[in-house]
Amino acid sequence: MDFDYLKQKRILLVDDEQELLDMVVSILNEGGFQNIRTAKTVSEAVTVSETYQPELAILDVMLPDGNGFALMERLKQSADYPMLFLTARGEDDDKFHGFGLGADDYMVKPFLPKELLFRVNAILRRSYKAENPLVKLRDSEIDFERAEVIKNGEHILLTAKEHDLLTALYRNAGRIVTIDALCEAAWGDNPFGYENSLMAHIRRIREKIEANPSQPVSLITIKGLGYKLVTEGK
């Protein structure tokens, strides 16, 4: 399981058809995106965006109380983030209008799930390529893209399994990740029997990220349940 910090981006999905909302959320979830909010109207989308602060919006053109073009202009007044139109309106004039307003892409329904994921990923890579996805812990930093820990100026490489485990922990930072979930993250769909191996990997991870591995402050054991990664600010 490769870590991709872009999968953590907040996505706002706006469409008045519940069936389509459910389908697109499912597609995005399968693609690794979990931070998704939905809205069915222009007014609801504006309200959600004020508190959720999306980093990508996927908009329909035809909405019950307005249209996606006006909604995009309104959303961009408060924050400039990428927009993708996903609509049944495939006329050239609509596409030109959307791109003219600053849309990053325009897809016409029906669509292939893989194409949607490809375009979403492409937009996010273009829009957020300058970000540095370092995760700060108490005594070290994790660079998931380079698969290494930075501690006291030293760059310490992570193994593939350590990377997988830290990815699962970071995606749930501040929350308990069960032993079964961690075994599945590292060893796949048949994770049973790996508990001892998991403990060994956790011990080695602590040696890399903790100032004192015997008294961990970043990778905490929750007795009988699993483990929790504590990042700075969480």
Backbone as CSV, one residue per row, in Angstrom:
resi,resn,N_x,N_y,N_z,CA_x,CA_y,CA_z,C_x,C_y,C_z
1,MET,0.847,-1.188,0.000,0.000,0.000,0.000,0.885,1.241,0.000
2,ASP,0.857,1.993,-1.071,1.676,3.185,-1.180,0.985,4.355,-0.516
3,PHE,1.748,5.097,0.262,1.196,6.299,0.866,1.164,7.411,-0.159
4,ASP,0.079,8.120,-0.227,-0.033,9.275,-1.101,-0.718,10.369,-0.294
5,TYR,0.031,11.417,0.040,-0.547,12.456,0.877,-1.712,13.153,0.191
6,LEU,-1.789,13.066,-1.143,-2.902,13.688,-1.857,-4.231,13.007,-1.520
7,LYS,-4.160,11.742,-1.092,-5.394,11.032,-0.728,-6.035,11.623,0.528
8,GLN,-5.284,12.453,1.266,-5.830,13.075,2.469,-6.595,14.356,2.171
9,LYS,-6.598,14.796,0.911,-7.236,16.067,0.561,-8.752,15.999,0.773
10,ARG,-9.302,17.132,1.183,-10.743,17.231,1.436,-11.481,17.506,0.112
11,ILE,-12.471,16.666,-0.177,-13.204,16.761,-1.440,-14.668,17.091,-1.162
12,LEU,-15.175,18.092,-1.870,-16.597,18.442,-1.818,-17.249,17.952,-3.102
13,LEU,-18.282,17.137,-2.973,-18.999,16.562,-4.111,-20.424,17.111,-4.118
14,VAL,-20.812,17.763,-5.223,-22.123,18.419,-5.296,-22.919,17.858,-6.465
15,ASP,-24.054,17.225,-6.154,-24.960,16.690,-7.168,-26.309,16.468,-6.495
16,ASP,-27.392,16.656,-7.230,-28.710,16.517,-6.600,-29.247,15.092,-6.661
17,GLU,-28.514,14.157,-7.290,-28.958,12.768,-7.361,-28.233,11.934,-6.306
18,GLN,-28.989,11.422,-5.342,-28.383,10.651,-4.258,-27.668,9.405,-4.780
19,GLU,-28.240,8.760,-5.785,-27.619,7.545,-6.332,-26.241,7.856,-6.905
20,LEU,-26.116,8.973,-7.598,-24.820,9.339,-8.157,-23.845,9.732,-7.053
21,LEU,-24.329,10.464,-6.048,-23.465,10.811,-4.922,-22.887,9.552,-4.282
22,ASP,-23.759,8.573,-4.034,-23.303,7.330,-3.405,-22.278,6.612,-4.283
23,MET,-22.528,6.609,-5.601,-21.620,5.918,-6.510,-20.249,6.591,-6.546
24,VAL,-20.239,7.924,-6.654,-18.964,8.638,-6.742,-18.193,8.532,-5.428
25,VAL,-18.889,8.625,-4.297,-18.221,8.455,-3.000,-17.586,7.075,-2.918
26,SER,-18.307,6.050,-3.385,-17.771,4.692,-3.368,-16.529,4.578,-4.253
27,ILE,-16.577,5.183,-5.438,-15.423,5.157,-6.348,-14.227,5.838,-5.703
28,LEU,-14.458,7.004,-5.105,-13.365,7.738,-4.469,-12.811,6.982,-3.267
29,ASN,-13.697,6.362,-2.487,-13.242,5.555,-1.348,-12.344,4.420,-1.808
30,GLU,-12.757,3.735,-2.876,-11.954,2.630,-3.399,-10.611,3.126,-3.922
31,GLY,-10.566,4.384,-4.344,-9.318,4.972,-4.809,-8.453,5.516,-3.693
32,GLY,-8.901,5.356,-2.441,-8.103,5.783,-1.297,-8.503,7.105,-0.695
33,PHE,-9.515,7.769,-1.255,-9.968,9.054,-0.727,-11.053,8.822,0.323
34,GLN,-10.849,9.379,1.505,-11.789,9.175,2.600,-12.411,10.482,3.097
35,ASN,-11.749,11.617,2.845,-12.216,12.906,3.365,-13.152,13.562,2.358
36,ILE,-14.408,13.121,2.355,-15.378,13.562,1.351,-16.633,14.085,2.035
37,ARG,-17.138,15.220,1.567,-18.433,15.746,1.994,-19.303,15.940,0.765
38,THR,-20.608,15.797,0.938,-21.521,15.926,-0.192,-22.552,17.021,0.065
39,ALA,-23.107,17.541,-1.035,-24.184,18.529,-0.972,-25.065,18.337,-2.202
40,LYS,-26.349,18.678,-2.055,-27.287,18.483,-3.158,-27.746,19.784,-3.800
41,THR,-27.440,20.914,-3.172,-27.875,22.201,-3.696,-26.732,23.214,-3.615
42,VAL,-26.921,24.336,-4.295,-25.938,25.411,-4.231,-25.802,25.924,-2.806
43,SER,-26.939,26.180,-2.163,-26.894,26.746,-0.812,-26.246,25.784,0.177
44,GLU,-26.544,24.494,0.049,-25.934,23.510,0.941,-24.431,23.427,0.695
45,ALA,-24.024,23.497,-0.570,-22.604,23.438,-0.907,-21.844,24.620,-0.315
46,VAL,-22.441,25.792,-0.374,-21.805,26.984,0.190,-21.653,26.831,1.697
47,THR,-22.701,26.343,2.356,-22.652,26.151,3.808,-21.590,25.129,4.199
48,VAL,-21.554,24.005,3.498,-20.562,22.971,3.795,-19.148,23.500,3.586
49,SER,-18.948,24.241,2.502,-17.601,24.722,2.181,-17.069,25.682,3.234
50,GLU,-17.956,26.422,3.903,-17.512,27.399,4.905,-16.849,26.724,6.100
51,THR,-17.342,25.545,6.470,-16.779,24.847,7.629,-15.792,23.755,7.227
52,TYR,-16.024,23.131,6.082,-15.210,21.985,5.660,-13.921,22.412,4.964
53,GLN,-13.964,23.579,4.315,-12.801,24.115,3.591,-12.219,23.075,2.624
54,PRO,-12.957,22.756,1.559,-12.505,21.722,0.621,-11.232,22.117,-0.117
55,GLU,-10.533,21.083,-0.597,-9.320,21.287,-1.391,-9.513,20.823,-2.832
56,LEU,-10.690,20.260,-3.118,-11.123,19.933,-4.475,-12.641,19.873,-4.462
57,ALA,-13.273,20.445,-5.487,-14.727,20.361,-5.620,-15.071,19.648,-6.921
58,ILE,-16.039,18.725,-6.836,-16.574,18.037,-8.015,-18.034,18.472,-8.133
59,LEU,-18.377,19.182,-9.201,-19.663,19.862,-9.289,-20.491,19.391,-10.475
60,ASP,-21.794,19.259,-10.248,-22.741,19.101,-11.348,-23.089,20.493,-11.876
61,VAL,-23.531,20.572,-13.122,-23.925,21.876,-13.671,-25.343,22.230,-13.261
62,MET,-26.269,21.280,-13.429,-27.676,21.547,-13.133,-27.990,21.189,-11.683
63,LEU,-28.373,22.205,-10.899,-28.729,22.006,-9.495,-30.083,22.636,-9.220
64,PRO,-30.804,22.168,-8.203,-32.180,22.630,-7.979,-32.313,24.133,-7.763
65,ASP,-31.314,24.745,-7.131,-31.432,26.173,-6.800,-30.390,27.025,-7.531
66,GLY,-29.914,26.539,-8.665,-28.941,27.320,-9.423,-28.148,26.416,-10.342
67,ASN,-26.923,26.817,-10.658,-26.100,25.986,-11.527,-24.660,25.944,-11.025
68,GLY,-23.956,24.937,-11.479,-22.596,24.708,-11.015,-21.630,25.802,-11.414
69,PHE,-21.895,26.479,-12.529,-21.002,27.552,-12.951,-21.016,28.700,-11.938
70,ALA,-22.225,29.110,-11.544,-22.338,30.181,-10.547,-21.785,29.724,-9.204
71,LEU,-22.015,28.445,-8.884,-21.503,27.916,-7.621,-19.974,27.955,-7.607
72,MET,-19.343,27.587,-8.721,-17.892,27.604,-8.764,-17.360,29.010,-8.525
73,GLU,-17.976,30.005,-9.174,-17.536,31.390,-8.975,-17.693,31.806,-7.519
74,ARG,-18.783,31.365,-6.896,-19.024,31.733,-5.493,-18.010,31.064,-4.573
75,LEU,-17.717,29.792,-4.828,-16.753,29.079,-3.985,-15.356,29.671,-4.118
76,LYS,-14.991,30.082,-5.314,-13.660,30.629,-5.546,-13.476,32.019,-4.932
77,GLN,-14.570,32.651,-4.549,-14.450,33.954,-3.876,-13.801,33.816,-2.503
78,SER,-14.032,32.677,-1.851,-13.501,32.484,-0.497,-12.182,31.713,-0.493
79,ALA,-11.954,30.849,-1.479,-10.707,30.080,-1.544,-10.508,29.580,-2.967
80,ASP,-9.280,29.621,-3.419,-8.975,29.196,-4.784,-8.432,27.775,-4.755
81,TYR,-9.295,26.815,-5.039,-8.888,25.418,-5.092,-9.450,24.798,-6.367
82,PRO,-8.927,23.651,-6.803,-9.332,23.085,-8.098,-10.786,22.627,-8.125
83,MET,-11.369,22.721,-9.331,-12.766,22.346,-9.553,-12.859,21.417,-10.760
84,LEU,-13.670,20.377,-10.621,-13.948,19.433,-11.705,-15.459,19.383,-11.911
85,PHE,-15.901,19.596,-13.152,-17.321,19.433,-13.454,-17.590,17.993,-13.862
86,LEU,-18.636,17.410,-13.280,-19.078,16.053,-13.587,-20.571,16.150,-13.867
87,THR,-20.959,16.156,-15.136,-22.318,16.538,-15.497,-22.798,15.799,-16.735
88,ALA,-24.122,15.764,-16.898,-24.713,15.173,-18.095,-24.683,16.149,-19.265
89,ARG,-24.377,17.392,-19.006,-24.367,18.411,-20.056,-23.013,18.395,-20.769
90,GLY,-23.015,17.808,-21.973,-21.765,17.644,-22.695,-21.610,18.549,-23.903
91,GLU,-22.477,19.556,-24.018,-22.372,20.457,-25.157,-21.075,21.254,-25.093
92,ASP,-20.528,21.547,-26.268,-19.264,22.274,-26.325,-19.358,23.623,-25.625
93,ASP,-20.492,24.304,-25.777,-20.640,25.627,-25.149,-20.516,25.529,-23.634
94,ASP,-21.092,24.472,-23.057,-20.996,24.290,-21.603,-19.556,24.018,-21.184
95,LYS,-18.866,23.166,-21.954,-17.474,22.879,-21.640,-16.628,24.140,-21.717
96,PHE,-16.811,24.907,-22.793,-16.030,26.133,-22.948,-16.330,27.113,-21.823
97,HIS,-17.610,27.167,-21.419,-17.997,28.077,-20.329,-17.312,27.664,-19.033
98,GLY,-17.325,26.359,-18.754,-16.703,25.861,-17.534,-15.210,26.131,-17.504
99,PHE,-14.531,25.804,-18.589,-13.084,26.051,-18.650,-12.783,27.547,-18.620
100,GLY,-13.655,28.330,-19.244,-13.450,29.775,-19.253,-13.541,30.385,-17.871
101,LEU,-14.334,29.773,-17.004,-14.468,30.266,-15.632,-13.324,29.806,-14.734
102,GLY,-12.505,28.871,-15.231,-11.362,28.412,-14.443,-11.461,26.983,-13.967
103,ALA,-12.396,26.196,-14.540,-12.487,24.786,-14.156,-11.206,24.055,-14.560
104,ASP,-10.806,23.074,-13.745,-9.601,22.303,-14.031,-9.864,21.130,-14.957
105,ASP,-11.120,20.659,-14.994,-11.457,19.565,-15.902,-12.969,19.507,-16.032
106,TYR,-13.430,18.771,-17.055,-14.861,18.687,-17.339,-15.140,17.276,-17.837
107,MET,-15.946,16.513,-17.083,-16.298,15.151,-17.458,-17.803,15.048,-17.694
108,VAL,-18.168,14.236,-18.683,-19.571,14.072,-19.041,-20.060,12.699,-18.599
109,LYS,-21.236,12.670,-17.971,-21.873,11.410,-17.589,-22.446,10.744,-18.843
110,PRO,-22.473,9.414,-18.911,-21.857,8.457,-17.979,-20.339,8.447,-18.142
111,PHE,-19.666,7.945,-17.120,-18.213,7.981,-17.117,-17.677,6.662,-16.560
112,LEU,-16.413,6.406,-16.838,-15.754,5.218,-16.293,-15.157,5.550,-14.936
113,PRO,-15.358,4.701,-13.929,-14.785,4.963,-12.602,-13.280,5.206,-12.644
114,LYS,-12.553,4.402,-13.431,-11.101,4.576,-13.506,-10.726,5.929,-14.083
115,GLU,-11.528,6.409,-15.038,-11.229,7.719,-15.624,-11.434,8.827,-14.596
116,LEU,-12.489,8.721,-13.789,-12.719,9.724,-12.754,-11.533,9.763,-11.787
117,LEU,-11.094,8.593,-11.324,-9.959,8.557,-10.404,-8.693,9.106,-11.056
118,PHE,-8.483,8.782,-12.317,-7.311,9.287,-13.030,-7.327,10.811,-13.076
119,ARG,-8.473,11.378,-13.395,-8.562,12.840,-13.527,-8.453,13.529,-12.167
120,VAL,-9.078,12.957,-11.143,-8.966,13.530,-9.802,-7.517,13.532,-9.342
121,ASN,-6.842,12.412,-9.525,-5.435,12.325,-9.125,-4.572,13.306,-9.913
122,ALA,-4.851,13.433,-11.207,-4.064,14.344,-12.044,-4.252,15.797,-11.594
123,ILE,-5.480,16.172,-11.284,-5.750,17.534,-10.820,-5.020,17.810,-9.509
124,LEU,-5.098,16.870,-8.578,-4.461,17.062,-7.277,-2.943,17.139,-7.404
125,ARG,-2.366,16.302,-8.266,-0.911,16.357,-8.452,-0.485,17.703,-9.012
126,ARG,-1.242,18.215,-9.972,-0.894,19.521,-10.547,-1.069,20.635,-9.527
127,SER,-2.122,20.555,-8.740,-2.488,21.670,-7.860,-1.666,21.720,-6.583
128,TYR,-1.187,20.564,-6.120,-0.519,20.523,-4.822,0.883,19.920,-4.911
129,LYS,1.512,20.031,-6.078,2.820,19.403,-6.276,3.911,20.041,-5.429
130,ALA,3.712,21.282,-4.988,4.771,21.960,-4.237,4.741,21.633,-2.747
131,GLU,3.723,20.880,-2.303,3.618,20.602,-0.873,4.674,19.598,-0.422
132,ASN,5.101,19.752,0.800,6.068,18.815,1.385,5.350,17.993,2.445
133,PRO,5.061,16.721,2.160,4.227,15.922,3.055,4.986,15.330,4.237
134,LEU,5.661,16.176,4.994,6.334,15.682,6.188,5.345,15.611,7.347
135,VAL,5.359,14.498,8.054,4.500,14.321,9.225,5.360,14.513,10.464
136,LYS,5.002,15.480,11.281,5.808,15.821,12.453,5.350,15.023,13.664
137,LEU,6.308,14.357,14.309,6.085,13.667,15.575,6.849,14.423,16.661
138,ARG,6.769,13.949,17.887,7.431,14.643,18.991,8.941,14.743,18.765
139,ASP,9.572,13.635,18.376,11.032,13.592,18.296,11.564,13.312,16.900
140,SER,10.686,13.299,15.894,11.136,12.986,14.542,10.085,13.446,13.535
141,GLU,10.408,13.241,12.261,9.475,13.508,11.174,9.460,12.306,10.243
142,ILE,8.294,12.057,9.635,8.172,10.973,8.657,7.997,11.590,7.279
143,ASP,8.835,11.174,6.343,8.689,11.562,4.945,8.200,10.324,4.198
144,PHE,6.877,10.272,3.985,6.300,9.077,3.372,6.724,8.909,1.923
145,GLU,6.897,10.017,1.209,7.259,9.919,-0.209,8.648,9.317,-0.379
146,ARG,9.558,9.602,0.547,10.911,9.047,0.470,11.073,7.810,1.349
147,ALA,10.007,7.438,2.064,10.033,6.256,2.939,11.192,6.337,3.929
148,GLU,11.224,7.444,4.670,12.291,7.603,5.647,11.819,8.422,6.847
149,VAL,12.544,8.258,7.943,12.326,9.037,9.160,13.512,9.985,9.319
150,ILE,13.211,11.213,9.695,14.262,12.198,9.950,14.294,12.455,11.448
151,LYS,15.409,12.094,12.080,15.544,12.253,13.529,16.944,12.767,13.849
152,ASN,16.998,13.886,14.554,18.284,14.501,14.926,19.184,14.721,13.711
153,GLY,18.550,15.101,12.589,19.302,15.373,11.376,19.678,14.151,10.575
154,GLU,19.369,12.966,11.095,19.702,11.716,10.405,18.501,11.223,9.621
155,HIS,18.751,10.729,8.413,17.693,10.169,7.574,17.743,8.647,7.689
156,ILE,16.664,8.067,8.235,16.626,6.628,8.519,15.591,5.987,7.604
157,LEU,16.004,5.051,6.781,15.105,4.423,5.816,14.091,3.513,6.502
158,LEU,12.878,3.498,5.951,11.831,2.586,6.407,11.773,1.381,5.483
159,THR,11.498,0.221,6.057,11.244,-0.952,5.225,9.826,-0.849,4.667
160,ALA,9.500,-1.708,3.700,8.176,-1.683,3.084,7.073,-1.933,4.116
161,LYS,7.291,-2.906,5.013,6.275,-3.213,6.020,6.139,-2.063,7.028
162,GLU,7.259,-1.470,7.420,7.200,-0.322,8.329,6.433,0.824,7.682
163,HIS,6.670,1.030,6.405,5.968,2.076,5.654,4.469,1.802,5.628
164,ASP,4.091,0.557,5.349,2.674,0.182,5.322,2.008,0.415,6.677
165,LEU,2.688,0.014,7.738,2.114,0.153,9.077,1.976,1.623,9.468
166,LEU,3.001,2.408,9.196,2.928,3.836,9.529,1.873,4.550,8.693
167,THR,1.687,4.116,7.456,0.643,4.696,6.611,-0.733,4.470,7.232
168,ALA,-1.001,3.228,7.635,-2.292,2.916,8.257,-2.479,3.696,9.548
169,LEU,-1.427,3.833,10.329,-1.511,4.580,11.583,-1.729,6.065,11.332
170,TYR,-1.021,6.610,10.337,-1.153,8.042,10.071,-2.530,8.390,9.514
171,ARG,-3.086,7.519,8.688,-4.425,7.790,8.149,-5.478,7.830,9.261
172,ASN,-5.148,7.269,10.398,-6.048,7.293,11.553,-5.374,7.984,12.735
173,ALA,-4.530,8.972,12.461,-3.747,9.632,13.514,-4.648,10.128,14.635
174,GLY,-4.230,9.818,15.860,-5.007,10.212,17.025,-6.095,9.226,17.404
175,ARG,-6.288,8.191,16.583,-7.309,7.179,16.850,-6.667,5.801,16.963
176,ILE,-7.339,4.904,17.641,-6.824,3.548,17.805,-6.970,2.778,16.496
177,VAL,-5.897,2.119,16.072,-5.945,1.195,14.939,-5.765,-0.209,15.509
178,THR,-6.713,-1.068,15.247,-6.682,-2.391,15.864,-5.529,-3.233,15.322
179,ILE,-5.175,-4.254,16.090,-4.125,-5.182,15.665,-4.501,-5.847,14.343
180,ASP,-5.761,-6.263,14.208,-6.202,-6.906,12.963,-6.073,-5.959,11.777
181,ALA,-6.451,-4.689,11.972,-6.372,-3.725,10.872,-4.932,-3.482,10.450
182,LEU,-4.023,-3.436,11.416,-2.619,-3.231,11.090,-2.035,-4.457,10.372
183,CYS,-2.401,-5.644,10.827,-1.931,-6.856,10.152,-2.451,-6.907,8.720
184,GLU,-3.694,-6.507,8.518,-4.252,-6.493,7.164,-3.540,-5.464,6.291
185,ALA,-3.200,-4.308,6.872,-2.500,-3.269,6.107,-1.140,-3.744,5.621
186,ALA,-0.473,-4.549,6.429,0.885,-4.985,6.093,0.933,-6.320,5.358
187,TRP,-0.023,-7.215,5.659,0.072,-8.566,5.106,-1.123,-8.967,4.248
188,GLY,-2.018,-8.051,3.993,-3.084,-8.331,3.038,-4.346,-8.891,3.660
189,ASP,-5.142,-9.536,2.805,-6.488,-9.954,3.190,-6.535,-11.137,4.144
190,ASN,-5.401,-11.823,4.360,-5.376,-12.948,5.296,-4.362,-12.641,6.397
191,PRO,-4.724,-11.728,7.319,-3.739,-11.201,8.260,-3.535,-12.042,9.516
192,PHE,-4.231,-13.169,9.630,-4.198,-13.919,10.876,-2.840,-14.600,11.075
193,GLY,-2.384,-14.598,12.323,-1.138,-15.254,12.651,0.086,-14.361,12.578
194,TYR,-0.125,-13.071,12.351,1.006,-12.159,12.213,1.216,-11.259,13.438
195,GLU,0.519,-11.560,14.532,0.581,-10.667,15.689,2.009,-10.505,16.218
196,ASN,2.755,-11.615,16.327,4.127,-11.534,16.832,5.028,-10.749,15.885
197,SER,4.823,-10.958,14.596,5.600,-10.208,13.607,5.254,-8.724,13.676
198,LEU,3.971,-8.419,13.904,3.554,-7.019,14.047,4.276,-6.369,15.219
199,MET,4.330,-7.063,16.342,5.001,-6.505,17.526,6.473,-6.211,17.247
200,ALA,7.106,-7.096,16.484,8.519,-6.885,16.144,8.687,-5.659,15.260
201,HIS,7.783,-5.488,14.313,7.850,-4.315,13.430,7.577,-3.022,14.205
202,ILE,6.615,-3.072,15.129,6.316,-1.901,15.949,7.547,-1.511,16.775
203,ARG,8.220,-2.515,17.296,9.428,-2.237,18.091,10.492,-1.540,17.241
204,ARG,10.674,-2.010,16.007,11.686,-1.400,15.142,11.274,0.005,14.698
205,ILE,9.977,0.203,14.480,9.497,1.551,14.132,9.780,2.513,15.279
206,ARG,9.522,2.071,16.501,9.776,2.932,17.660,11.256,3.286,17.787
207,GLU,12.105,2.354,17.437,13.540,2.653,17.488,13.908,3.762,16.510
208,LYS,13.123,3.883,15.455,13.411,4.896,14.441,12.757,6.243,14.739
209,ILE,11.570,6.240,15.348,10.837,7.499,15.494,10.891,8.084,16.902
210,GLU,11.183,7.263,17.910,11.113,7.719,19.297,12.495,8.106,19.832
211,ALA,12.524,9.113,20.698,13.777,9.443,21.385,14.119,8.352,22.384
212,ASN,13.097,7.800,23.033,13.285,6.698,23.978,12.273,5.601,23.629
213,PRO,12.682,4.607,22.820,11.734,3.579,22.354,11.049,2.815,23.474
214,SER,11.690,2.707,24.638,11.073,1.967,25.744,9.996,2.781,26.442
215,GLN,9.951,4.081,26.177,8.904,4.953,26.715,8.325,5.787,25.572
216,PRO,7.584,5.151,24.678,7.118,5.832,23.462,6.099,6.941,23.759
217,VAL,6.206,8.012,23.010,5.246,9.118,23.131,4.513,9.374,21.816
218,SER,4.993,8.782,20.723,4.365,8.991,19.410,3.598,7.771,18.921
219,LEU,4.119,6.577,19.178,3.443,5.335,18.795,3.072,4.598,20.077
220,ILE,1.808,4.777,20.463,1.335,4.340,21.782,0.618,2.995,21.682
221,THR,0.887,2.110,22.632,0.146,0.855,22.749,-1.149,1.089,23.518
222,ILE,-2.257,0.647,22.943,-3.542,0.658,23.636,-3.832,-0.789,24.009
223,LYS,-3.576,-1.135,25.248,-3.559,-2.531,25.681,-4.852,-3.257,25.321
224,GLY,-4.666,-4.405,24.670,-5.803,-5.240,24.303,-6.539,-4.807,23.057
225,LEU,-6.169,-3.658,22.494,-6.891,-3.131,21.332,-5.989,-2.951,20.111
226,GLY,-4.895,-2.212,20.273,-4.038,-1.939,19.134,-3.055,-0.825,19.436
227,TYR,-2.884,0.085,18.468,-1.891,1.141,18.595,-2.471,2.469,18.096
228,LYS,-1.825,3.544,18.522,-2.258,4.879,18.109,-1.034,5.732,17.812
229,LEU,-1.054,6.436,16.668,0.021,7.356,16.307,-0.385,8.763,16.717
230,VAL,0.468,9.405,17.510,0.195,10.760,17.968,1.118,11.703,17.208
231,THR,0.528,12.529,16.351,1.298,13.519,15.599,1.200,14.874,16.284
232,GLU,2.111,15.755,15.971,2.083,17.086,16.546,0.834,17.814,16.085
233,GLY,0.111,18.373,17.038,-1.120,19.092,16.694,-2.347,18.222,16.706
234,LYS,-2.171,16.878,16.991,-3.352,15.994,17.065,-3.462,15.388,18.440
